């Protein structure tokens, strides 16, 4: 069982920003930039391009909705999108509010407090 399935099942906590029948979005625990969010299908699939077209396209539409809310709330130039999956073998789309290229490198990290994470999650949820 992946760490994201444990989050989906409520076994470990997350800073949730959105959820529907098929997907959940929560903040990355080790963010490149403030507001770095992961959009995850509830079905545990390892590799994004193994997804059925229908679920894949729905994941992109869900990610777009979350990105639009993030862009309203987090000061940034735009929302960068990345799919990596080398650490957690459960599909996830990284949405990263960026103003400079280094924020897409996964080398530059920020360290928000618990309060900042919670406050931002509430603001993004409200902007959906
Ligand atoms: P990757 O699989 O290479 O796309 O990276 C997985 C991402 O998941 C990393 O950016 C981690 O910081 C993030 N991550 C790992 N565990 C958790 C967790 N429990 N909650 C939120 N994000 C996580």
GROMACS .gro file of C-alpha atoms and ligand atoms in nm:
model
  151
    1UNK     CA    1   0.000   0.000   0.000
    2UNK     CA    2   0.145   0.340  -0.096
    3UNK     CA    3   0.188   0.628   0.147
    4UNK     CA    4  -0.073   0.816  -0.061
    5UNK     CA    5  -0.325   0.532  -0.022
    6UNK     CA    6  -0.270   0.561   0.353
    7UNK     CA    7  -0.347   0.934   0.326
    8UNK     CA    8  -0.659   0.862   0.116
    9UNK     CA    9  -0.773   0.607   0.377
   10UNK     CA   10  -0.718   0.860   0.657
   11UNK     CA   11  -0.446   0.649   0.818
   12UNK     CA   12  -0.191   0.930   0.800
   13UNK     CA   13  -0.262   1.303   0.798
   14UNK     CA   14  -0.226   1.553   0.517
   15UNK     CA   15  -0.304   1.917   0.443
   16UNK     CA   16  -0.598   1.853   0.210
   17UNK     CA   17  -0.705   2.118  -0.038
   18UNK     CA   18  -0.955   1.930  -0.259
   19UNK     CA   19  -1.127   1.594  -0.299
   20UNK     CA   20  -1.387   1.433  -0.522
   21UNK     CA   21  -1.493   1.073  -0.595
   22UNK     CA   22  -1.178   0.991  -0.792
   23UNK     CA   23  -0.905   1.227  -0.671
   24UNK     CA   24  -0.753   1.405  -0.375
   25UNK     CA   25  -0.519   1.706  -0.363
   26UNK     CA   26  -0.295   1.784  -0.066
   27UNK     CA   27   0.020   1.983  -0.001
   28UNK     CA   28   0.355   1.818  -0.063
   29UNK     CA   29   0.516   1.771   0.279
   30UNK     CA   30   0.856   1.882   0.148
   31UNK     CA   31   0.755   2.165  -0.086
   32UNK     CA   32   0.967   2.328  -0.355
   33UNK     CA   33   0.766   2.645  -0.301
   34UNK     CA   34   0.475   2.754  -0.084
   35UNK     CA   35   0.154   2.591  -0.210
   36UNK     CA   36   0.326   2.292  -0.378
   37UNK     CA   37   0.035   2.051  -0.419
   38UNK     CA   38  -0.002   1.689  -0.527
   39UNK     CA   39  -0.309   1.573  -0.722
   40UNK     CA   40  -0.356   1.200  -0.672
   41UNK     CA   41  -0.601   0.941  -0.809
   42UNK     CA   42  -0.762   0.739  -0.531
   43UNK     CA   43  -0.697   0.426  -0.737
   44UNK     CA   44  -0.339   0.322  -0.668
   45UNK     CA   45  -0.170   0.319  -1.009
   46UNK     CA   46   0.209   0.328  -1.030
   47UNK     CA   47   0.280   0.501  -1.362
   48UNK     CA   48   0.079   0.788  -1.508
   49UNK     CA   49   0.094   0.668  -1.868
   50UNK     CA   50  -0.051   0.331  -1.766
   51UNK     CA   51  -0.375   0.510  -1.673
   52UNK     CA   52  -0.690   0.457  -1.878
   53UNK     CA   53  -0.747   0.763  -2.097
   54UNK     CA   54  -1.070   0.853  -1.920
   55UNK     CA   55  -0.918   0.863  -1.570
   56UNK     CA   56  -0.602   1.032  -1.702
   57UNK     CA   57  -0.805   1.311  -1.864
   58UNK     CA   58  -1.014   1.349  -1.548
   59UNK     CA   59  -0.693   1.379  -1.343
   60UNK     CA   60  -0.577   1.660  -1.573
   61UNK     CA   61  -0.914   1.838  -1.540
   62UNK     CA   62  -0.900   1.800  -1.158
   63UNK     CA   63  -0.541   1.931  -1.157
   64UNK     CA   64  -0.648   2.232  -1.365
   65UNK     CA   65  -0.922   2.315  -1.115
   66UNK     CA   66  -0.681   2.296  -0.822
   67UNK     CA   67  -0.414   2.495  -1.012
   68UNK     CA   68  -0.665   2.771  -1.083
   69UNK     CA   69  -0.748   2.799  -0.711
   70UNK     CA   70  -0.379   2.790  -0.617
   71UNK     CA   71  -0.300   3.070  -0.864
   72UNK     CA   72  -0.569   3.288  -0.703
   73UNK     CA   73  -0.428   3.241  -0.353
   74UNK     CA   74  -0.051   3.202  -0.380
   75UNK     CA   75   0.154   3.492  -0.521
   76UNK     CA   76   0.345   3.348  -0.819
   77UNK     CA   77   0.406   3.394  -1.191
   78UNK     CA   78   0.228   3.070  -1.281
   79UNK     CA   79   0.164   2.714  -1.168
   80UNK     CA   80   0.433   2.474  -1.288
   81UNK     CA   81   0.334   2.114  -1.352
   82UNK     CA   82   0.556   1.807  -1.310
   83UNK     CA   83   0.516   1.432  -1.293
   84UNK     CA   84   0.806   1.238  -1.144
   85UNK     CA   85   0.704   0.941  -0.933
   86UNK     CA   86   1.052   0.813  -0.850
   87UNK     CA   87   0.991   0.838  -0.475
   88UNK     CA   88   0.624   0.741  -0.441
   89UNK     CA   89   0.499   0.482  -0.696
   90UNK     CA   90   0.140   0.611  -0.690
   91UNK     CA   91   0.044   0.858  -0.965
   92UNK     CA   92   0.061   1.223  -0.862
   93UNK     CA   93   0.072   1.552  -1.048
   94UNK     CA   94   0.293   1.813  -0.881
   95UNK     CA   95   0.144   2.164  -0.901
   96UNK     CA   96   0.409   2.416  -0.802
   97UNK     CA   97   0.350   2.792  -0.771
   98UNK     CA   98   0.663   2.930  -0.936
   99UNK     CA   99   0.829   3.261  -1.008
  100UNK     CA  100   1.173   3.125  -1.099
  101UNK     CA  101   1.301   2.813  -1.273
  102UNK     CA  102   1.487   2.683  -0.965
  103UNK     CA  103   1.150   2.617  -0.798
  104UNK     CA  104   1.093   2.339  -1.055
  105UNK     CA  105   1.418   2.160  -0.974
  106UNK     CA  106   1.315   1.980  -0.652
  107UNK     CA  107   1.647   2.097  -0.502
  108UNK     CA  108   1.518   2.425  -0.363
  109UNK     CA  109   1.287   2.365  -0.066
  110UNK     CA  110   1.078   2.583   0.166
  111UNK     CA  111   0.975   2.496   0.520
  112UNK     CA  112   0.627   2.627   0.606
  113UNK     CA  113   0.502   2.595   0.963
  114UNK     CA  114   0.203   2.376   1.050
  115UNK     CA  115  -0.003   2.694   1.088
  116UNK     CA  116   0.101   2.822   0.743
  117UNK     CA  117   0.014   2.489   0.581
  118UNK     CA  118  -0.329   2.483   0.750
  119UNK     CA  119  -0.409   2.846   0.674
  120UNK     CA  120  -0.310   2.808   0.308
  121UNK     CA  121  -0.506   2.480   0.270
  122UNK     CA  122  -0.818   2.658   0.395
  123UNK     CA  123  -0.764   2.950   0.156
  124UNK     CA  124  -0.709   2.725  -0.148
  125UNK     CA  125  -1.014   2.511  -0.059
  126UNK     CA  126  -1.225   2.824  -0.032
  127UNK     CA  127  -1.100   2.944  -0.375
  128UNK     CA  128  -1.204   2.624  -0.556
  129LIG     P1  129   0.812   1.177  -0.661
  129LIG     O1  130   0.756   1.038  -0.638
  129LIG     O2  131   0.957   1.174  -0.703
  129LIG     O3  132   0.726   1.259  -0.753
  129LIG     O4  133   0.813   1.250  -0.520
  129LIG     C1  134   0.713   1.224  -0.423
  129LIG     C2  135   0.673   1.352  -0.353
  129LIG     O5  136   0.582   1.316  -0.252
  129LIG     C3  137   0.789   1.429  -0.288
  129LIG     O6  138   0.786   1.563  -0.334
  129LIG     C4  139   0.758   1.417  -0.139
  129LIG     O7  140   0.794   1.531  -0.066
  129LIG     C5  141   0.609   1.394  -0.137
  129LIG     N1  142   0.561   1.319  -0.020
  129LIG     C6  143   0.611   1.203   0.028
  129LIG     N2  144   0.541   1.162   0.136
  129LIG     C7  145   0.446   1.256   0.157
  129LIG     C8  146   0.342   1.273   0.253
  129LIG     N3  147   0.321   1.186   0.352
  129LIG     N4  148   0.261   1.384   0.242
  129LIG     C9  149   0.280   1.472   0.144
  129LIG     N5  150   0.376   1.463   0.050
  129LIG    C10  151   0.457   1.356   0.056
   0.00000   0.00000   0.00000
